[in-house]
Amino acid sequence: MTIRKMLLASIALAVVAVPVSASAETADKKIALSNNYAGNSWRQAMLTSWDKITKEAVSQGTVAAADAFTTAENQATEQAAQIQNLILQGYDAIVLNAASPTALNGAVKEACDAGIIVVSFDGIVTEPCAWRIAVDFKAMGESQIEYLAEKMPDGGNLLEIRGLAGVSVDDEIHAGIQAGVEKNPQFKIAGSVNGDWAQDVAQRAVAGILPSLPEIAAVVTQGGDGYGAAQAFAAANRPMPTIIMGNREDELRWWKEQKDANGYETMSVSIAPGVSTLAFWVAQQILDGKDVKKDLVVPFLRIDQDNLEKNLENTEKGGVANVEYSLEDAQKVISAEM
């Protein structure tokens, strides 16, 4: 089963088929993507998916425009100003990957008050007028500890690599990891660094903290940092721990090499970057007058020892294991959540 089929099967069970034609009611509508960060492979894949799907929608006359905007710095103040500019430019909907769950609420409320639809995804906002699309990031974090508890029942010291500070995704995954450790006290978080979901940042951060750490049994992560962690451990001549991966091609390739060489075992988990395309279609459907629940949850994508090779084969070099959503897929997600 392909990555796309695995993800969509988990959200489309028992959903009655719905018409897939996009209404001409949105043909003159403009949708903007406001993105706070593009400095890692996941964000690049997310933007690529957005560009691919929305160009088709524009060319088919489904919407008039679907422009993407990324701030130069990962700062909530800069993104708030960007949102205000999008309001002035007359966009009908803003799809938002937010720098903060709360700091953008004022700008989001301004957009809503101006009659603009706001759909946040991945990095969501708490402003009630906005829609939110996310996976259960807390469960994603907790699943890492559950896996480790089965693999190493005696426990051990953990190194936690966190993401971008202040972003809701980082807070939620961290909360899940903490909850998992509380349920499995044989594990102890011996150190924590921020890897910003980027391999190079993670490698430097791990290299900096390793001299102060005891032997590490496992590294829990948030995605985009596993390969960098492995490089840091290898450079320091430290025993290679079990490193939870984040579905990036370089992580999966390294895992496959280690599996072939010495039977290395781990798991990999992340949200598919194509969730940006789901957010686009949700915004389009709201503009088209459809009733959409304010909070939509999509499954995270997990890769295990037995399906590593197939997932690696389906992941483009330098990319991320991914699924992109069609209008029909989005309608199924919406119907399943109602």
CSV table of C-alpha atoms in Angstrom, one decimal:
chain,number,residue,atom,x,y,z
A,1,MET,CA,0.0,0.0,0.0
A,2,THR,CA,1.4,3.4,-0.9
A,3,ILE,CA,2.0,6.2,1.6
A,4,ARG,CA,-1.0,8.1,0.2
A,5,LYS,CA,-3.3,5.2,0.4
A,6,MET,CA,-2.3,4.4,4.0
A,7,LEU,CA,-3.0,7.9,5.2
A,8,LEU,CA,-6.2,8.4,3.3
A,9,ALA,CA,-7.6,5.0,4.3
A,10,SER,CA,-7.4,6.0,8.0
A,11,ILE,CA,-9.6,9.1,7.4
A,12,ALA,CA,-12.0,7.9,4.7
A,13,LEU,CA,-13.5,4.7,6.2
A,14,ALA,CA,-17.2,4.6,6.1
A,15,VAL,CA,-17.4,8.0,4.4
A,16,VAL,CA,-20.1,8.3,1.7
A,17,ALA,CA,-18.8,9.5,-1.6
A,18,VAL,CA,-19.4,13.2,-2.3
A,19,PRO,CA,-19.4,15.2,-5.6
A,20,VAL,CA,-15.9,16.2,-6.5
A,21,SER,CA,-16.5,19.1,-8.8
A,22,ALA,CA,-15.4,22.5,-7.5
A,23,SER,CA,-18.1,25.2,-7.6
A,24,ALA,CA,-17.7,28.2,-9.9
A,25,GLU,CA,-18.6,30.2,-6.8
A,26,THR,CA,-14.9,30.3,-6.0
A,27,ALA,CA,-13.5,31.0,-9.5
A,28,ASP,CA,-12.9,34.7,-8.6
A,29,LYS,CA,-11.5,34.0,-5.1
A,30,LYS,CA,-7.9,34.5,-4.0
A,31,ILE,CA,-6.2,32.4,-1.4
A,32,ALA,CA,-2.9,33.2,0.2
A,33,LEU,CA,-0.5,31.0,2.1
A,34,SER,CA,1.3,32.7,5.0
A,35,ASN,CA,4.3,30.6,6.1
A,36,ASN,CA,6.6,31.5,8.9
A,37,TYR,CA,9.7,29.4,8.1
A,38,ALA,CA,11.3,27.6,5.1
A,39,GLY,CA,14.6,26.5,6.5
A,40,ASN,CA,14.3,22.7,6.4
A,41,SER,CA,13.3,19.9,4.0
A,42,TRP,CA,9.8,19.5,5.5
A,43,ARG,CA,8.9,23.1,4.9
A,44,GLN,CA,10.4,23.0,1.4
A,45,ALA,CA,8.3,19.9,0.6
A,46,MET,CA,5.3,21.6,2.1
A,47,LEU,CA,5.8,24.6,-0.2
A,48,THR,CA,6.4,22.4,-3.2
A,49,SER,CA,3.2,20.5,-2.6
A,50,TRP,CA,1.3,23.8,-2.2
A,51,ASP,CA,2.7,25.1,-5.5
A,52,LYS,CA,1.9,21.9,-7.4
A,53,ILE,CA,-1.7,21.5,-6.3
A,54,THR,CA,-2.7,25.1,-6.3
A,55,LYS,CA,-1.2,25.8,-9.8
A,56,GLU,CA,-3.5,23.1,-11.1
A,57,ALA,CA,-6.5,24.6,-9.2
A,58,VAL,CA,-5.8,28.1,-10.7
A,59,SER,CA,-5.3,26.7,-14.2
A,60,GLN,CA,-8.6,24.8,-14.0
A,61,GLY,CA,-10.4,28.0,-12.9
A,62,THR,CA,-11.2,26.7,-9.4
A,63,VAL,CA,-9.7,29.8,-7.8
A,64,ALA,CA,-8.3,33.0,-9.2
A,65,ALA,CA,-5.0,32.9,-7.3
A,66,ALA,CA,-3.2,30.9,-4.6
A,67,ASP,CA,0.0,32.8,-3.8
A,68,ALA,CA,2.6,31.7,-1.2
A,69,PHE,CA,4.4,34.1,1.1
A,70,THR,CA,7.2,33.1,3.6
A,71,THR,CA,8.6,35.5,6.2
A,72,ALA,CA,12.3,36.2,6.2
A,73,GLU,CA,12.6,35.4,9.9
A,74,ASN,CA,10.6,33.0,12.2
A,75,GLN,CA,9.1,35.9,14.1
A,76,ALA,CA,5.5,36.3,15.0
A,77,THR,CA,5.6,40.1,14.7
A,78,GLU,CA,6.8,39.8,11.1
A,79,GLN,CA,4.2,37.2,10.3
A,80,ALA,CA,1.5,39.4,11.9
A,81,ALA,CA,2.5,42.2,9.6
A,82,GLN,CA,2.4,39.9,6.6
A,83,ILE,CA,-1.2,38.9,7.5
A,84,GLN,CA,-2.1,42.5,7.7
A,85,ASN,CA,-0.6,43.1,4.3
A,86,LEU,CA,-2.6,40.2,2.9
A,87,ILE,CA,-5.8,41.7,4.3
A,88,LEU,CA,-5.0,45.0,2.4
A,89,GLN,CA,-4.2,43.0,-0.8
A,90,GLY,CA,-7.8,41.7,-0.8
A,91,TYR,CA,-7.3,38.0,-0.4
A,92,ASP,CA,-10.5,36.1,0.4
A,93,ALA,CA,-8.8,33.4,2.5
A,94,ILE,CA,-5.5,33.0,4.2
A,95,VAL,CA,-4.0,29.5,4.8
A,96,LEU,CA,-1.6,29.9,7.8
A,97,ASN,CA,1.3,27.9,9.2
A,98,ALA,CA,1.8,30.0,12.3
A,99,ALA,CA,4.9,31.1,14.2
A,100,SER,CA,2.9,31.0,17.4
A,101,PRO,CA,-0.4,29.6,18.6
A,102,THR,CA,-1.3,32.8,20.3
A,103,ALA,CA,0.9,35.8,19.2
A,104,LEU,CA,-0.9,36.0,15.8
A,105,ASN,CA,-4.4,35.9,17.2
A,106,GLY,CA,-4.8,39.7,16.9
A,107,ALA,CA,-3.9,39.7,13.2
A,108,VAL,CA,-6.0,36.6,12.6
A,109,LYS,CA,-9.0,38.3,14.2
A,110,GLU,CA,-8.4,41.4,12.0
A,111,ALA,CA,-8.6,39.1,9.0
A,112,CYS,CA,-11.8,37.4,10.2
A,113,ASP,CA,-13.4,40.8,11.0
A,114,ALA,CA,-12.6,41.8,7.4
A,115,GLY,CA,-14.6,38.8,6.1
A,116,ILE,CA,-11.5,36.7,5.3
A,117,ILE,CA,-11.4,32.9,5.9
A,118,VAL,CA,-8.4,31.8,8.0
A,119,VAL,CA,-7.3,28.2,8.0
A,120,SER,CA,-4.3,27.3,10.1
A,121,PHE,CA,-2.4,24.0,9.8
A,122,ASP,CA,0.6,22.4,11.3
A,123,GLY,CA,1.5,25.5,13.4
A,124,ILE,CA,-2.1,26.3,14.4
A,125,VAL,CA,-3.6,29.4,16.1
A,126,THR,CA,-6.0,29.5,19.0
A,127,GLU,CA,-8.2,32.4,17.7
A,128,PRO,CA,-11.7,31.0,17.7
A,129,CYS,CA,-12.6,32.5,14.3
A,130,ALA,CA,-9.9,30.4,12.6
A,131,TRP,CA,-10.0,26.8,11.4
A,132,ARG,CA,-7.3,24.4,12.5
A,133,ILE,CA,-5.9,21.3,10.8
A,134,ALA,CA,-3.4,19.2,12.7
A,135,VAL,CA,-2.4,15.8,13.7
A,136,ASP,CA,-2.4,14.7,17.3
A,137,PHE,CA,1.1,15.9,17.9
A,138,LYS,CA,1.0,14.9,21.5
A,139,ALA,CA,0.1,11.4,20.6
A,140,MET,CA,2.9,11.5,18.0
A,141,GLY,CA,5.4,12.3,20.8
A,142,GLU,CA,4.0,9.8,23.2
A,143,SER,CA,4.2,7.1,20.5
A,144,GLN,CA,8.0,7.4,20.5
A,145,ILE,CA,8.2,6.5,24.2
A,146,GLU,CA,5.7,3.6,23.7
A,147,TYR,CA,8.0,2.2,21.0
A,148,LEU,CA,11.1,2.6,23.1
A,149,ALA,CA,9.4,0.9,26.1
A,150,GLU,CA,8.7,-2.2,24.0
A,151,LYS,CA,12.2,-2.2,22.5
A,152,MET,CA,14.1,-1.6,25.7
A,153,PRO,CA,11.9,-2.4,28.8
A,154,ASP,CA,14.8,-1.6,31.2
A,155,GLY,CA,14.8,2.0,29.9
A,156,GLY,CA,17.7,4.3,29.9
A,157,ASN,CA,18.8,7.9,29.3
A,158,LEU,CA,17.2,9.9,26.6
A,159,LEU,CA,18.3,12.9,24.6
A,160,GLU,CA,15.3,15.1,23.4
A,161,ILE,CA,15.7,17.2,20.3
A,162,ARG,CA,13.0,19.8,20.1
A,163,GLY,CA,11.8,21.9,17.2
A,164,LEU,CA,11.3,25.7,16.8
A,165,ALA,CA,10.8,27.3,20.2
A,166,GLY,CA,7.4,28.9,20.7
A,167,VAL,CA,5.6,27.0,17.9
A,168,SER,CA,2.6,24.9,18.9
A,169,VAL,CA,4.0,21.8,17.2
A,170,ASP,CA,7.1,21.8,19.4
A,171,ASP,CA,5.1,22.3,22.5
A,172,GLU,CA,2.6,19.5,21.7
A,173,ILE,CA,5.3,16.9,20.7
A,174,HIS,CA,7.3,17.7,23.8
A,175,ALA,CA,4.2,17.3,26.0
A,176,GLY,CA,3.7,13.9,24.5
A,177,ILE,CA,7.2,12.8,25.1
A,178,GLN,CA,7.0,14.1,28.7
A,179,ALA,CA,3.7,12.2,29.2
A,180,GLY,CA,5.3,9.0,27.8
A,181,VAL,CA,8.2,9.3,30.2
A,182,GLU,CA,5.9,9.8,33.2
A,183,LYS,CA,4.1,6.5,32.2
A,184,ASN,CA,7.5,4.8,31.7
A,185,PRO,CA,9.7,6.1,34.5
A,186,GLN,CA,12.5,3.7,33.5
A,187,PHE,CA,13.4,6.4,31.0
A,188,LYS,CA,15.0,9.7,32.0
A,189,ILE,CA,15.5,12.8,29.8
A,190,ALA,CA,19.2,13.5,30.4
A,191,GLY,CA,19.4,16.5,28.1
A,192,SER,CA,17.4,18.6,25.6
A,193,VAL,CA,18.4,20.8,22.7
A,194,ASN,CA,16.5,22.7,20.0
A,195,GLY,CA,17.2,21.3,16.5
A,196,ASP,CA,14.7,23.6,14.7
A,197,TRP,CA,13.6,20.6,12.6
A,198,ALA,CA,16.8,20.9,10.6
A,199,GLN,CA,19.6,18.4,10.2
A,200,ASP,CA,22.5,20.9,10.3
A,201,VAL,CA,21.1,22.8,13.4
A,202,ALA,CA,20.4,19.5,15.2
A,203,GLN,CA,23.9,18.2,14.4
A,204,ARG,CA,25.5,21.3,15.9
A,205,ALA,CA,23.2,21.3,19.0
A,206,VAL,CA,23.8,17.6,19.7
A,207,ALA,CA,27.6,17.9,19.2
A,208,GLY,CA,27.5,20.8,21.7
A,209,ILE,CA,25.7,18.9,24.5
A,210,LEU,CA,27.2,15.4,24.0
A,211,PRO,CA,30.3,15.9,26.2
A,212,SER,CA,28.1,16.7,29.2
A,213,LEU,CA,25.8,13.7,28.8
A,214,PRO,CA,26.0,10.1,30.2
A,215,GLU,CA,25.5,7.2,27.9
A,216,ILE,CA,22.4,7.8,25.8
A,217,ALA,CA,20.0,4.8,25.1
A,218,ALA,CA,17.8,6.7,22.6
A,219,VAL,CA,17.1,10.0,21.0
A,220,VAL,CA,13.6,11.3,20.8
A,221,THR,CA,12.9,13.8,18.1
A,222,GLN,CA,10.4,16.0,16.2
A,223,GLY,CA,11.4,15.4,12.6
A,224,GLY,CA,14.2,16.6,10.4
A,225,ASP,CA,16.8,16.1,13.1
A,226,GLY,CA,17.6,12.3,13.2
A,227,TYR,CA,20.3,12.2,10.6
A,228,GLY,CA,22.1,15.2,12.1
A,229,ALA,CA,22.0,13.5,15.5
A,230,ALA,CA,23.5,10.3,14.0
A,231,GLN,CA,26.3,12.3,12.5
A,232,ALA,CA,27.0,14.0,15.8
A,233,PHE,CA,27.2,10.7,17.7
A,234,ALA,CA,29.4,9.2,15.1
A,235,ALA,CA,31.8,12.2,15.1
A,236,ALA,CA,32.1,12.0,18.9
A,237,ASN,CA,32.8,8.2,18.8
A,238,ARG,CA,29.8,7.6,21.1
A,239,PRO,CA,27.8,4.4,21.0
A,240,MET,CA,25.0,4.9,18.4
A,241,PRO,CA,21.6,5.1,20.3
A,242,THR,CA,18.2,4.3,18.9
A,243,ILE,CA,17.3,7.5,17.1
A,244,ILE,CA,13.6,8.1,16.3
A,245,MET,CA,13.5,9.4,12.7
A,246,GLY,CA,11.2,12.0,11.1
A,247,ASN,CA,10.4,10.6,7.6
A,248,ARG,CA,13.1,12.6,5.8
A,249,GLU,CA,14.8,10.9,2.9
A,250,ASP,CA,18.3,11.3,4.3
A,251,GLU,CA,17.1,9.8,7.6
A,252,LEU,CA,15.5,6.8,5.9
A,253,ARG,CA,18.5,6.3,3.7
A,254,TRP,CA,20.9,6.3,6.7
A,255,TRP,CA,18.5,3.9,8.6
A,256,LYS,CA,18.5,1.5,5.6
A,257,GLU,CA,22.3,1.6,5.4
A,258,GLN,CA,22.6,0.8,9.2
A,259,LYS,CA,19.9,-1.8,9.0
A,260,ASP,CA,21.7,-3.6,6.1
A,261,ALA,CA,25.1,-3.3,7.9
A,262,ASN,CA,24.2,-4.3,11.5
A,263,GLY,CA,20.5,-4.8,11.9
A,264,TYR,CA,19.9,-1.3,13.3
A,265,GLU,CA,16.3,-0.9,14.4
A,266,THR,CA,14.1,2.2,14.9
A,267,MET,CA,10.9,3.9,13.8
A,268,SER,CA,10.1,7.1,12.0
A,269,VAL,CA,7.1,9.4,12.4
A,270,SER,CA,6.0,12.8,11.1
A,271,ILE,CA,3.1,14.8,9.6
A,272,ALA,CA,3.0,14.7,5.8
A,273,PRO,CA,4.1,18.1,4.4
A,274,GLY,CA,1.3,17.8,1.8
A,275,VAL,CA,-1.1,18.8,4.6
A,276,SER,CA,-0.7,22.3,3.1
A,277,THR,CA,-2.8,21.1,0.2
A,278,LEU,CA,-5.5,19.8,2.5
A,279,ALA,CA,-5.6,23.3,4.1
A,280,PHE,CA,-5.9,24.9,0.6
A,281,TRP,CA,-8.9,22.7,-0.3
A,282,VAL,CA,-10.5,23.3,3.1
A,283,ALA,CA,-10.3,27.1,2.6
A,284,GLN,CA,-11.7,26.6,-0.9
A,285,GLN,CA,-14.6,24.6,0.4
A,286,ILE,CA,-15.4,27.1,3.1
A,287,LEU,CA,-15.4,29.9,0.5
A,288,ASP,CA,-17.8,27.7,-1.6
A,289,GLY,CA,-20.2,27.7,1.3
A,290,LYS,CA,-19.6,24.3,2.7
A,291,ASP,CA,-20.1,23.7,6.5
A,292,VAL,CA,-16.7,22.7,7.9
A,293,LYS,CA,-15.9,21.8,11.5
A,294,LYS,CA,-13.4,24.3,13.1
A,295,ASP,CA,-11.0,21.6,14.1
A,296,LEU,CA,-9.9,18.8,11.7
A,297,VAL,CA,-7.5,16.0,12.7
A,298,VAL,CA,-5.4,14.0,10.2
A,299,PRO,CA,-3.3,11.0,10.9
A,300,PHE,CA,0.5,11.2,11.2
A,301,LEU,CA,2.6,8.9,9.0
A,302,ARG,CA,4.6,6.2,10.8
A,303,ILE,CA,7.3,4.1,9.2
A,304,ASP,CA,8.5,0.9,10.8
A,305,GLN,CA,11.3,-1.7,10.3
A,306,ASP,CA,9.2,-3.8,8.0
A,307,ASN,CA,8.0,-1.1,5.6
A,308,LEU,CA,11.2,1.1,5.5
A,309,GLU,CA,12.3,0.0,2.1
A,310,LYS,CA,9.0,0.6,0.4
A,311,ASN,CA,8.7,4.1,2.0
A,312,LEU,CA,12.2,5.0,1.1
A,313,GLU,CA,11.6,3.9,-2.5
A,314,ASN,CA,8.6,6.2,-2.7
A,315,THR,CA,10.4,9.3,-1.2
A,316,GLU,CA,12.2,11.6,-3.5
A,317,LYS,CA,15.9,12.3,-2.8
A,318,GLY,CA,16.3,15.2,-0.4
A,319,GLY,CA,12.5,15.1,0.3
A,320,VAL,CA,10.1,13.8,2.9
A,321,ALA,CA,7.6,10.9,2.9
A,322,ASN,CA,4.5,12.7,1.7
A,323,VAL,CA,0.9,12.6,0.7
A,324,GLU,CA,-0.9,15.4,-1.3
A,325,TYR,CA,-4.6,15.9,-1.2
A,326,SER,CA,-7.1,16.3,-4.0
A,327,LEU,CA,-10.4,18.1,-3.7
A,328,GLU,CA,-12.1,14.7,-3.3
A,329,ASP,CA,-9.7,13.7,-0.5
A,330,ALA,CA,-10.4,17.0,1.3
A,331,GLN,CA,-14.2,16.5,1.0
A,332,LYS,CA,-13.7,13.0,2.6
A,333,VAL,CA,-11.8,14.5,5.5
A,334,ILE,CA,-14.5,17.1,6.0
A,335,SER,CA,-17.3,14.6,5.8
A,336,ALA,CA,-15.5,12.2,8.2
A,337,GLU,CA,-15.2,15.0,10.8
A,338,MET,CA,-18.8,16.2,10.7
